[in-house]
Structures are given as structure tokens and as C-alpha cells.
Short mmCIF file of N, CA, C and O in Angstrom, two decimals:
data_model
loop_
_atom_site.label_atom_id
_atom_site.label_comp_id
_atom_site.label_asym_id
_atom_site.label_seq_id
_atom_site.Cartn_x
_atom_site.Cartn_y
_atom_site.Cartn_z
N UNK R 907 0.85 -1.18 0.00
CA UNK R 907 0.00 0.00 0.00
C UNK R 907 0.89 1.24 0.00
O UNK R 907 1.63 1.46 0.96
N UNK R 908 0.83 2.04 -1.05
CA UNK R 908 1.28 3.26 -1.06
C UNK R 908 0.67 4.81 -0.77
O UNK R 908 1.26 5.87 -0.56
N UNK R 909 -0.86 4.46 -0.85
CA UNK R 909 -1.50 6.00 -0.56
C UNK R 909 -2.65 5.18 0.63
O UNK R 909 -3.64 4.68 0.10
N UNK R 910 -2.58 5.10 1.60
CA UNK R 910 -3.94 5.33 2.44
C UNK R 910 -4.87 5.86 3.03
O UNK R 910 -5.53 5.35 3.93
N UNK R 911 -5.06 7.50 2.33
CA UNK R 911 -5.59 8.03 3.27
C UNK R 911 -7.04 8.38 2.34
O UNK R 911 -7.32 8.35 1.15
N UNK R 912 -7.73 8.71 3.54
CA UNK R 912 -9.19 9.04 2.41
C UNK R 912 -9.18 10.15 2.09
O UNK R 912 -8.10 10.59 2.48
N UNK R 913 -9.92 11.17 1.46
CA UNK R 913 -9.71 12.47 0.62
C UNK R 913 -11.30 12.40 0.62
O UNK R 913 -12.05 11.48 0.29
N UNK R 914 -11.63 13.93 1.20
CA UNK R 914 -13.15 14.02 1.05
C UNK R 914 -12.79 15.12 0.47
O UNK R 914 -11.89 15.88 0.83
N UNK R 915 -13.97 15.25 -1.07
CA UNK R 915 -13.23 16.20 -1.79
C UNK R 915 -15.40 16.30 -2.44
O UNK R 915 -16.28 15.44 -2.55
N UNK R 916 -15.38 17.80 -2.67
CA UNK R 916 -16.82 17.75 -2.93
C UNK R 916 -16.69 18.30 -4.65
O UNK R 916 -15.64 18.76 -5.11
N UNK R 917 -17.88 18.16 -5.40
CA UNK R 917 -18.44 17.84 -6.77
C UNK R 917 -16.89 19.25 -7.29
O UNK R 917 -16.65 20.32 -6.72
N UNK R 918 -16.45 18.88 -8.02
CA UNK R 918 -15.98 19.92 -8.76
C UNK R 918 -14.09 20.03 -8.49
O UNK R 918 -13.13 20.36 -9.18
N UNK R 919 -14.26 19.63 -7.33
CA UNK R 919 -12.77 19.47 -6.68
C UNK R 919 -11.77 18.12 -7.20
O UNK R 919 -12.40 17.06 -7.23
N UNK R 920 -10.89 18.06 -7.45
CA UNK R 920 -9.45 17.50 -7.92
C UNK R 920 -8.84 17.50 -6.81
O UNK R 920 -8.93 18.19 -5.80
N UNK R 921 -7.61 15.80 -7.40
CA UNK R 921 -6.60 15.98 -6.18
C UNK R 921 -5.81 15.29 -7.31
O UNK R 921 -6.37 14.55 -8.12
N UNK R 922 -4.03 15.67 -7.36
CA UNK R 922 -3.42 14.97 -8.07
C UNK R 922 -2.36 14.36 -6.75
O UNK R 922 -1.88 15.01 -5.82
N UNK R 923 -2.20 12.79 -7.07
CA UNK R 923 -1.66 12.50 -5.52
C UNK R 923 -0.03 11.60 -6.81
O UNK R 923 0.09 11.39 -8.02
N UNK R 924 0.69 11.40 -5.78
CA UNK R 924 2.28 11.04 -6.87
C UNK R 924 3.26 12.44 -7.14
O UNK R 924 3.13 13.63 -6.88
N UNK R 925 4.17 11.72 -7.70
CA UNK R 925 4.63 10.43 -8.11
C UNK R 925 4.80 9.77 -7.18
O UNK R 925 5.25 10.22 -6.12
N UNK R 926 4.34 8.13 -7.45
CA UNK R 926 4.45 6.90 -6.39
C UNK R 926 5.78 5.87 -7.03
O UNK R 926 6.09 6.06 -8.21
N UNK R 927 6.31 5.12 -6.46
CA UNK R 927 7.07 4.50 -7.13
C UNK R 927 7.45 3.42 -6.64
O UNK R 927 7.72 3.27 -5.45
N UNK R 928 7.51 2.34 -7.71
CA UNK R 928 6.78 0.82 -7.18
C UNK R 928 8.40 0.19 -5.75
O UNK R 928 9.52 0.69 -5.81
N UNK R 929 8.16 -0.48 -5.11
CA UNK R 929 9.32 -0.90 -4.27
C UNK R 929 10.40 -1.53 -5.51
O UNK R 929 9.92 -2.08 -6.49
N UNK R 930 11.73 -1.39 -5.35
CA UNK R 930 12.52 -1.95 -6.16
C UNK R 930 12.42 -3.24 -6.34
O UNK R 930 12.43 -4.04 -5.40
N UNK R 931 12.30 -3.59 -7.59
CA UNK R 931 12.70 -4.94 -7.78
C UNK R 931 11.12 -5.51 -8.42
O UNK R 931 11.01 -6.72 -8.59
N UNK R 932 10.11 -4.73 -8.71
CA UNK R 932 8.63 -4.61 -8.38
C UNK R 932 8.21 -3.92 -9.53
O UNK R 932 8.69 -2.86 -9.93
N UNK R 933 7.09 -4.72 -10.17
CA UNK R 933 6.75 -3.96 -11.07
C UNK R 933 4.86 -3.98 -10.72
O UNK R 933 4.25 -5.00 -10.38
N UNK R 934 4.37 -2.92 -10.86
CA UNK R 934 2.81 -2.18 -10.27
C UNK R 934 1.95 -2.77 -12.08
O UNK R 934 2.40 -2.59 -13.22
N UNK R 935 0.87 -3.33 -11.73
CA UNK R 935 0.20 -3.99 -12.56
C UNK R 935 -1.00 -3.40 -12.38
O UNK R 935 -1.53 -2.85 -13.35
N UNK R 936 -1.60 -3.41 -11.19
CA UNK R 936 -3.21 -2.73 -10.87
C UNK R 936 -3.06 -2.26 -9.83
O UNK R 936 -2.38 -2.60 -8.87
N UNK R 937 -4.17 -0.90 -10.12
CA UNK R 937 -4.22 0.09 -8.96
C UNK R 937 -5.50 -0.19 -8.82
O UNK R 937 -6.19 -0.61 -9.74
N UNK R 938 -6.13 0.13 -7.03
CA UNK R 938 -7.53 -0.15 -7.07
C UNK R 938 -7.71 1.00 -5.86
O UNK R 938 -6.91 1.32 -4.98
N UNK R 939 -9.04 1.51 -6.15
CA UNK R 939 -9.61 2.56 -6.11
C UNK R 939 -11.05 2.51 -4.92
O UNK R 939 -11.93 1.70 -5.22
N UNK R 940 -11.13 2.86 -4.37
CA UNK R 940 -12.34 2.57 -3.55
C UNK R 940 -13.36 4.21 -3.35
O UNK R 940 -12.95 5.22 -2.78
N UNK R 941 -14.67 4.04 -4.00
CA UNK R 941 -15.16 5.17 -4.10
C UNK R 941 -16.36 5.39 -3.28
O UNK R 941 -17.31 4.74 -3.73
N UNK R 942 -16.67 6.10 -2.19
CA UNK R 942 -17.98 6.00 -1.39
C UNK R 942 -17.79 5.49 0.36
O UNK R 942 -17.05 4.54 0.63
N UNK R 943 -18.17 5.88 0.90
CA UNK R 943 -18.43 5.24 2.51
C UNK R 943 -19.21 5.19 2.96
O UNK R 943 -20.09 5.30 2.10
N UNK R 944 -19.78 5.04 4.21
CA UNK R 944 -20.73 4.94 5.03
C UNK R 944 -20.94 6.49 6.02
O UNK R 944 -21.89 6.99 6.62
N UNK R 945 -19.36 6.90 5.78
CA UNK R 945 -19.63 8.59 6.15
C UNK R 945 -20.26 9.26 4.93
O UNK R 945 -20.96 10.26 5.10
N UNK R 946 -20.10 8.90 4.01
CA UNK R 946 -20.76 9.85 2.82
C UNK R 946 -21.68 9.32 1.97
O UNK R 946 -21.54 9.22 0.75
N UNK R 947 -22.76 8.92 2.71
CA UNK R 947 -24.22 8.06 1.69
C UNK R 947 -24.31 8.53 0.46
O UNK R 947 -24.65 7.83 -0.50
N UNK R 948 -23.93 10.10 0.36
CA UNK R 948 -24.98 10.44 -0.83
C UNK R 948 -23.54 10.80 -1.97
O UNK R 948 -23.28 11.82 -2.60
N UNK R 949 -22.92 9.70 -1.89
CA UNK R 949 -21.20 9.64 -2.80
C UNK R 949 -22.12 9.08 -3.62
O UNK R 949 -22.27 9.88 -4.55
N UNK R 950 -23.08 7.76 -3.82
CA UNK R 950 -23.31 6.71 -4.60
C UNK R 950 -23.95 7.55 -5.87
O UNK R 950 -24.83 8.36 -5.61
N UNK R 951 -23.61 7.41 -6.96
CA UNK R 951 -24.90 7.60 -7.89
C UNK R 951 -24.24 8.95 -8.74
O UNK R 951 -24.76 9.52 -9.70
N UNK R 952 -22.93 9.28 -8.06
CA UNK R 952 -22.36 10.23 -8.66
C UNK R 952 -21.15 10.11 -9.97
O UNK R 952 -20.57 9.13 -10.44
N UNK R 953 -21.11 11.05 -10.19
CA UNK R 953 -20.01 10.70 -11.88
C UNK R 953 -18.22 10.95 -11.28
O UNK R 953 -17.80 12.11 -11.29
N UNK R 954 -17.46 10.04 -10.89
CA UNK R 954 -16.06 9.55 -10.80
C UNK R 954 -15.14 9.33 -12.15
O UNK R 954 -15.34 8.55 -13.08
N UNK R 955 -13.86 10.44 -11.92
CA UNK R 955 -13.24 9.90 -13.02
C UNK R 955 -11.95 9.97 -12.25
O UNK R 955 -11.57 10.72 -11.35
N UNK R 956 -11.26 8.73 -13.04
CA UNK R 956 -10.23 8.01 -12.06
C UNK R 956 -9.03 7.85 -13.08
O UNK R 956 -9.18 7.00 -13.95
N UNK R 957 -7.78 8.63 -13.07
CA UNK R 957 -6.98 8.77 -14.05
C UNK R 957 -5.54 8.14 -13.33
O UNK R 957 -5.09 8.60 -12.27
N UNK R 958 -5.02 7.21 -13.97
CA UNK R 958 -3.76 6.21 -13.92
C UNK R 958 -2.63 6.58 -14.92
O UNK R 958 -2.94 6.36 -16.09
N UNK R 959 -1.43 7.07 -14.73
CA UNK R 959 -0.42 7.13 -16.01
C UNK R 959 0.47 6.83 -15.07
O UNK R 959 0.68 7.18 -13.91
N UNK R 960 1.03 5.97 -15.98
CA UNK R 960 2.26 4.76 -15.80
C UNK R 960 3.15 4.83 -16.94
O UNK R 960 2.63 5.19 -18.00
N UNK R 961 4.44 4.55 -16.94
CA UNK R 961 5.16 4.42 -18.07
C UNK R 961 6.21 3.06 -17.62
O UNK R 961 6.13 2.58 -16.49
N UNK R 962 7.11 2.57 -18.61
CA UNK R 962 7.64 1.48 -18.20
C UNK R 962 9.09 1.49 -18.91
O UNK R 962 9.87 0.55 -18.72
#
């Protein structure tokens, strides 16, 4: 795990988080994303865009 923290961020707001960089010896295949909680009911149903750039 490289980023754990949650980010409450409301309709309109951005966060650019990185550069991350995989442990040596390690190469990063999938990132996974978790969108919504139980603190924020009314997250569900909303429009998420989730941007990944990687190079190799």
C-alpha cells in the first residue's frame, strides 16, 4: 500500500496524488480505487473519473 488516506473532496474538486514508485525490484500492474463510505451516503450515484499514467 502506497497512498492510504481518504480524501473528502466535494463535486468539482481535484486531487493529483504522486509520483508513487513501485518498491525496487517490483513492477505495479493494478491500482484499485475505492469510491464512497458509510460517512458519505450520498457519494453513490455520482459521476467519478479516475486517471492512472504509468510508463515502463
Amino acid at each position: 500500500q502506497i497512498f492510504g488516506d481518504k480524501l473528502l473532496l466535494d463535486p468539482g474538486e481535484y486531487r493529483r496524488l504522486g509520483p508513487f514508485y513501485p518498491p525496487r525490484g517490483k513492477l505495479v500492474t493494478e491500482v484499485n480505487v475505492k469510491v464512497g463510505s458509510n460517512s458519505r451516503p450520498r457519494a453513490s450515484g455520482l459521476r467519478y473519473t479516475i486517471a492512472v499514467d504509468g510508463c515502463f
